[in-house]
Short mmCIF file of C-alpha atoms and ligand atoms in Angstrom, two decimals:
data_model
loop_
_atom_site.label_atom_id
_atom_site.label_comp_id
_atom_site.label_asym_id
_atom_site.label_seq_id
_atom_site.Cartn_x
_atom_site.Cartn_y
_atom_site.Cartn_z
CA UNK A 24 55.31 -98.96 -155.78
CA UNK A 25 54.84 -95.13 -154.98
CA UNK A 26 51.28 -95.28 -153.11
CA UNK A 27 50.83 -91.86 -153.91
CA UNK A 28 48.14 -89.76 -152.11
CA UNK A 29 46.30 -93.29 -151.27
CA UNK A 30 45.93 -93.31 -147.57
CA UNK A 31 43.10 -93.51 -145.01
CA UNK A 32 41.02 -96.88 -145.75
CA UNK A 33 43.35 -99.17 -145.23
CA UNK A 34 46.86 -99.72 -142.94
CA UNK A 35 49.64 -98.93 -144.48
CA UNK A 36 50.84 -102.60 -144.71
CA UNK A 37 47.29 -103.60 -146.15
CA UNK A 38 47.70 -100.52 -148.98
CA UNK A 39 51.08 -101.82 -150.07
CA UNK A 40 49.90 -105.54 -150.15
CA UNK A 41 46.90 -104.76 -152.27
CA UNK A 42 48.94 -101.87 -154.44
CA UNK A 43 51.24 -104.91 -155.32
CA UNK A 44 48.02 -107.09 -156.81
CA UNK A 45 47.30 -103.82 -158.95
CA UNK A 46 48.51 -102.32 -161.73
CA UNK A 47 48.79 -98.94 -162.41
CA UNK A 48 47.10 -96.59 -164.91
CA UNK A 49 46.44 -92.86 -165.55
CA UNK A 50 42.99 -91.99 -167.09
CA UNK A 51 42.21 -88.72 -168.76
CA UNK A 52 39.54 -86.06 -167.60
CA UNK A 53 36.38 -87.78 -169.36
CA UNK A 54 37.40 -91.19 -169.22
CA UNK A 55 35.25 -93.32 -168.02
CA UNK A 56 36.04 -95.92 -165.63
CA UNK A 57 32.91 -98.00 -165.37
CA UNK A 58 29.60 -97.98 -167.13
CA UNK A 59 26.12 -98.71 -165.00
CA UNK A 60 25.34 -102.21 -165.91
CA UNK A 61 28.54 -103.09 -167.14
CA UNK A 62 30.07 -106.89 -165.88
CA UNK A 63 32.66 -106.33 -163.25
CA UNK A 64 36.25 -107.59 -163.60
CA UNK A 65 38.16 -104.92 -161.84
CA UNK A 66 38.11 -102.50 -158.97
CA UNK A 67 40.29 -99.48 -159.03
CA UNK A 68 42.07 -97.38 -155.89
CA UNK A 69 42.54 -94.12 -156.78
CA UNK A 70 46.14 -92.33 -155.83
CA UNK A 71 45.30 -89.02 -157.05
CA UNK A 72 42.51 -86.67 -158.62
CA UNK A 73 38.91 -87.06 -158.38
CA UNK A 74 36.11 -89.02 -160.26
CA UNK A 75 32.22 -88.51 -160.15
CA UNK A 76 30.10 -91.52 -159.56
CA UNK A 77 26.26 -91.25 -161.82
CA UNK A 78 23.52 -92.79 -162.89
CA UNK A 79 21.49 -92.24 -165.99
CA UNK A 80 17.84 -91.69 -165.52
CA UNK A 81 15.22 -93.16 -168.27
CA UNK A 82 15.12 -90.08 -169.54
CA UNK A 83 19.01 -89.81 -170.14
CA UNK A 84 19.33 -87.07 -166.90
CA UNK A 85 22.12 -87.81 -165.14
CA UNK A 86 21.89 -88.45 -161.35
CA UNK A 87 25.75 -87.28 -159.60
CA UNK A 88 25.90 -90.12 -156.60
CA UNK A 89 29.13 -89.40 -155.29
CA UNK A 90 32.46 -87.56 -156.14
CA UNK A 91 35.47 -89.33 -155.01
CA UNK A 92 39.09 -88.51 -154.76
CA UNK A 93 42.34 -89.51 -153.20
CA UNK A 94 41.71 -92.54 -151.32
CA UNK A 95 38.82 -94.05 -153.20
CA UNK A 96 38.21 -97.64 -153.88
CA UNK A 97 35.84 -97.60 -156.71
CA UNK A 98 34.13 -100.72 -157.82
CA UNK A 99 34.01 -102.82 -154.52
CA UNK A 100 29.77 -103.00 -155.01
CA UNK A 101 29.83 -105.43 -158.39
CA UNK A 102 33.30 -106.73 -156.86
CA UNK A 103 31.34 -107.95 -153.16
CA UNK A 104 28.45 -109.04 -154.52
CA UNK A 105 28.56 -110.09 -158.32
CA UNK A 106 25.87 -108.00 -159.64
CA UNK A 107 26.39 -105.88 -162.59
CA UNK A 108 27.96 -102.28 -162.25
CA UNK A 109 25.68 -100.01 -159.72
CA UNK A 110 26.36 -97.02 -161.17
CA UNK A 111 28.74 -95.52 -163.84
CA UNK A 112 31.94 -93.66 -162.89
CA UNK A 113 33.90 -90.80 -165.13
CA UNK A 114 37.33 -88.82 -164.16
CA UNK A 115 36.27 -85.49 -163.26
CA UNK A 116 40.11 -84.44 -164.06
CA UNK A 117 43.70 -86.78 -164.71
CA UNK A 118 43.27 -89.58 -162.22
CA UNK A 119 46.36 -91.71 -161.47
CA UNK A 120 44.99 -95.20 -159.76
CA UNK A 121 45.81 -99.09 -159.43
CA UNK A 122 43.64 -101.36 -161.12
CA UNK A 123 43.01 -104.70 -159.58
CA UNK A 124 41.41 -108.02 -161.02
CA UNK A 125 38.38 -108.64 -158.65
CA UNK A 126 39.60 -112.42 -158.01
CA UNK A 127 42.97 -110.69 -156.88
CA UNK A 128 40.58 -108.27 -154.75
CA UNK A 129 38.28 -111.33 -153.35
CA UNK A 130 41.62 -113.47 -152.38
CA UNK A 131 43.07 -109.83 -150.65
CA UNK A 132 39.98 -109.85 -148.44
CA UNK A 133 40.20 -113.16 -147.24
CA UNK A 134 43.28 -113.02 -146.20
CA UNK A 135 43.50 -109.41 -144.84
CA UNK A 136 40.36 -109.68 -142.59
CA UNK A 137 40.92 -106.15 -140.54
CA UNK A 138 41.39 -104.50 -144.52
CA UNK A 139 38.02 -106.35 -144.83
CA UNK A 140 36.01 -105.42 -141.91
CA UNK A 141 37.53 -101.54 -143.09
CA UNK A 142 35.72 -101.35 -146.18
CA UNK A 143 32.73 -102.93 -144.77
CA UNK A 144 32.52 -99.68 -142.56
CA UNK A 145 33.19 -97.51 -145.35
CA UNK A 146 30.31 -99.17 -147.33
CA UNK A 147 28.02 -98.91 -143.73
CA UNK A 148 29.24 -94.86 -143.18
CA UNK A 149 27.42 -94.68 -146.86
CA UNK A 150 24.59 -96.14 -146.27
CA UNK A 151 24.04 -93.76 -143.42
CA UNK A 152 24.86 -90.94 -145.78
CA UNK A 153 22.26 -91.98 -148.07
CA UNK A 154 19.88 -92.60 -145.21
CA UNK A 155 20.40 -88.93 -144.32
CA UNK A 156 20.54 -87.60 -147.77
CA UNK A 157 16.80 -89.04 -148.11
CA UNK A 158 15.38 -87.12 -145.04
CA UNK A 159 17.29 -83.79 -145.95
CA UNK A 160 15.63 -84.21 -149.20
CA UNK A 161 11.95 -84.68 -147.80
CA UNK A 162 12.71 -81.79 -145.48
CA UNK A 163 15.06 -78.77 -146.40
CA UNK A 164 14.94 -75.88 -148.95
CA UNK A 165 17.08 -75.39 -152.00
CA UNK A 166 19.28 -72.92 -150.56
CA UNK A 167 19.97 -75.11 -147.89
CA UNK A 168 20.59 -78.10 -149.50
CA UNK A 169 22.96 -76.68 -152.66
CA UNK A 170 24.99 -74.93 -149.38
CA UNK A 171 25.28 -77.90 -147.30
CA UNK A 172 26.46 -79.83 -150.72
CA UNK A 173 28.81 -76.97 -151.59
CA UNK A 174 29.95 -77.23 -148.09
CA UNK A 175 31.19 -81.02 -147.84
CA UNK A 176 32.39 -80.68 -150.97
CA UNK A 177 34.60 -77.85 -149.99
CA UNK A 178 35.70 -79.53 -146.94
CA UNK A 179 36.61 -82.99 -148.55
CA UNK A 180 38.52 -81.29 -151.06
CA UNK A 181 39.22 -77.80 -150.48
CA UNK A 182 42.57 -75.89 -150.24
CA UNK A 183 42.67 -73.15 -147.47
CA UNK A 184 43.96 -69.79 -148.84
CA UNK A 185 44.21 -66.97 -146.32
CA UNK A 186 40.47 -66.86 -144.81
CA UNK A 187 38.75 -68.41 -147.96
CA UNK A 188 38.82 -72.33 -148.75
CA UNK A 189 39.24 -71.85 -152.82
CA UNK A 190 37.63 -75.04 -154.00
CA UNK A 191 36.69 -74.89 -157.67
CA UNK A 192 34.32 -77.98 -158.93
CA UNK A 193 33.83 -78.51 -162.34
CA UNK A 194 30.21 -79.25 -161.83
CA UNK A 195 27.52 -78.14 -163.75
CA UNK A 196 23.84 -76.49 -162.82
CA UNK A 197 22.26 -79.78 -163.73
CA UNK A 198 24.54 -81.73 -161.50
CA UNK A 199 23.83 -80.14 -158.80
CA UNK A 200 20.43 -80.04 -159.16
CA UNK A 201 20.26 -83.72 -159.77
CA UNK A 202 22.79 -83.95 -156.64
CA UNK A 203 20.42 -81.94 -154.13
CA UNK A 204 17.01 -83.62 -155.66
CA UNK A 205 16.10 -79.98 -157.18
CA UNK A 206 14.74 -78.55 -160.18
CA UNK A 207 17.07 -76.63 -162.07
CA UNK A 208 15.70 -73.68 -162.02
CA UNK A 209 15.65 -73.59 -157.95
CA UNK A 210 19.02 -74.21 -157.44
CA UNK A 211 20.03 -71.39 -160.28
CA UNK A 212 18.39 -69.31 -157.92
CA UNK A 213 20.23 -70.83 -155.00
CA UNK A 214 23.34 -69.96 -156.52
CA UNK A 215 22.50 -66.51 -157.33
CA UNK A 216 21.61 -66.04 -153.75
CA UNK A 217 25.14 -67.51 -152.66
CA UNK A 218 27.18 -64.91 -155.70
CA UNK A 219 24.91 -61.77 -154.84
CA UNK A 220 25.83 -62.45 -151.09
CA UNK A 221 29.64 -62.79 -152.49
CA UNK A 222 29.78 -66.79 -150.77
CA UNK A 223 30.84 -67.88 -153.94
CA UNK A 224 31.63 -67.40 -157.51
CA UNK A 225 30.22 -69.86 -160.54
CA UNK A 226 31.41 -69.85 -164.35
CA UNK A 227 29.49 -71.68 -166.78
CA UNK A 228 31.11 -75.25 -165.72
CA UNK A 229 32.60 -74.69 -162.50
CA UNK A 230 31.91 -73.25 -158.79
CA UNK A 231 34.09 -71.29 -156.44
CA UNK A 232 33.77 -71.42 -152.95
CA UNK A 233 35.00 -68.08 -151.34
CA UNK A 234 33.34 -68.21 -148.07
CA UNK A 235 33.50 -70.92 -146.19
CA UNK A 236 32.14 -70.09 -143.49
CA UNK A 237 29.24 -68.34 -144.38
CA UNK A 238 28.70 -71.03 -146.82
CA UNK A 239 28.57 -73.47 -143.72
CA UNK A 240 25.69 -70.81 -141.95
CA UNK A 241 23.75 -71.27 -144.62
CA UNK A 242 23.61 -74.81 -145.04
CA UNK A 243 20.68 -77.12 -143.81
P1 CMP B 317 30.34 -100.80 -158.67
O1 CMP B 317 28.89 -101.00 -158.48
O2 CMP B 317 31.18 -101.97 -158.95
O3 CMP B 317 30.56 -99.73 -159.86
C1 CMP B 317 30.17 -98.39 -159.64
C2 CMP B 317 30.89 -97.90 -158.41
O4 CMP B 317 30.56 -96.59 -158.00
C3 CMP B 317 30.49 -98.74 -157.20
O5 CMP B 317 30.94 -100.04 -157.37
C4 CMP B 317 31.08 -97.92 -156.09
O6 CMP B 317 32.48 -98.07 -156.03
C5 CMP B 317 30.77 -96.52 -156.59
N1 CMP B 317 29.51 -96.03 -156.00
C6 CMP B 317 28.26 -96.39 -156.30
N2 CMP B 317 27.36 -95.71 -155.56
C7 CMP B 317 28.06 -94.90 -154.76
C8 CMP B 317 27.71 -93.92 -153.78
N3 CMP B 317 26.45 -93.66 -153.47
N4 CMP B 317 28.72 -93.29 -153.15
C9 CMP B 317 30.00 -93.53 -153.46
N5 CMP B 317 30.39 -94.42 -154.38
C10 CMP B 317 29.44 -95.10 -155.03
#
């Protein structure tokens, strides 16, 4: 099996030994993966590209959780503890991954125990996120919060280019405001702060950082 870009959760030995449970597949930009709710039979490591993790509010808003790229294992919640799907999950672009059954998945872990105690911490290092996402929330300003956002984003998945990390995300206005717990209308203004001040450039779907740096300064 080619493992691709998957690296980084597990060893290398683990990776290859749960690659060869999996099978792969290639999913379109749009599919969708998983649907909140849904019964769980599969879990899916993703080699390449990146997906976006949401919810759907009652009133059919979508909440953005998470995007997650190269790396990922995607579907380990419904997989650990049986519950339905947490959340739904579409590819943001192509996404090349391995699809595993989540008996396959439940025998890997008990027999790979350090592969185990890995994605524990991966599931504990979000937790904290979210911990931390809830204070920022009760605390910062728009501005702050969109640039901080912008910023992670940027460094997870950015590509350096002379001074400027070019990252362009293919999010939209209501995305992001669901992402940073704004109104839409304060983080348009955000981002027309962050273009007048030439930190980065947005299209009607997408967002540019330019200025990396500065974007950093400005984030809270
Ligand atoms: P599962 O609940 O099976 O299906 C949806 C998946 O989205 C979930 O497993 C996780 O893999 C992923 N997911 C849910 N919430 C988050 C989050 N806050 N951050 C990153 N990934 C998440």
């Amino acid at each position: 099996s080619d493992p691709g870009e998957f690296a980084g959760l597990l060893s290398a030995g683990d990776r290859d030994d749960l690659l060869r449970l999996g099978r792969r597949r290639r999913w379109p930009a749009g599919a969708t993966l998983f649907s909140e709710g849904d019964r769980s039979t599969t879990v899916v490591l993703v080699l390449s590209g990146r997906a976006k993790v949401f919810s759907l509010t009652e009133q059919g808003g979508e909440v953005l959780l998470a995007i997650r790229g190269p790396g990922a294992l995607l579907g380990e919640m419904s997989a650990l503890d049986g519950a339905p799907r947490s959340a739904s999950v579409s590819a943001l672009e192509p996404l090349d991954t391995y699809v595993v059954t989540v008996t396959s998945f439940l025998q890997f872990l008990n027999s790979h125990p350090d592969a185990a105690v890995r994605i524990v911490r991966m599931i504990v290092s979000r937790l904290r996120d979210a911990d931390r996402k809830r204070v920022e929330f009760g605390t910062y300003d728009t501005l702050g919060r969109v640039a901080l956002r912008l910023a992670e984003l940027a460094e997870r998945f950015g590509a350096s280019q002379d001074d400027a990390v070019r990252i362009t995300l293919p999010l939209t206005q209501d995305e992001l405001a669901a992402w940073t717990g704004s109104s839409r209308e304060s983080v348009t203004k955000a981002l027309r702060v962050l273009r007048r001040q030439n930190i980065i450039e947005t299209s009607r779907r997408s967002v540019t950082v330019i200025d990396l740096d500065r974007l950093r300064a400005r984030a809270k």
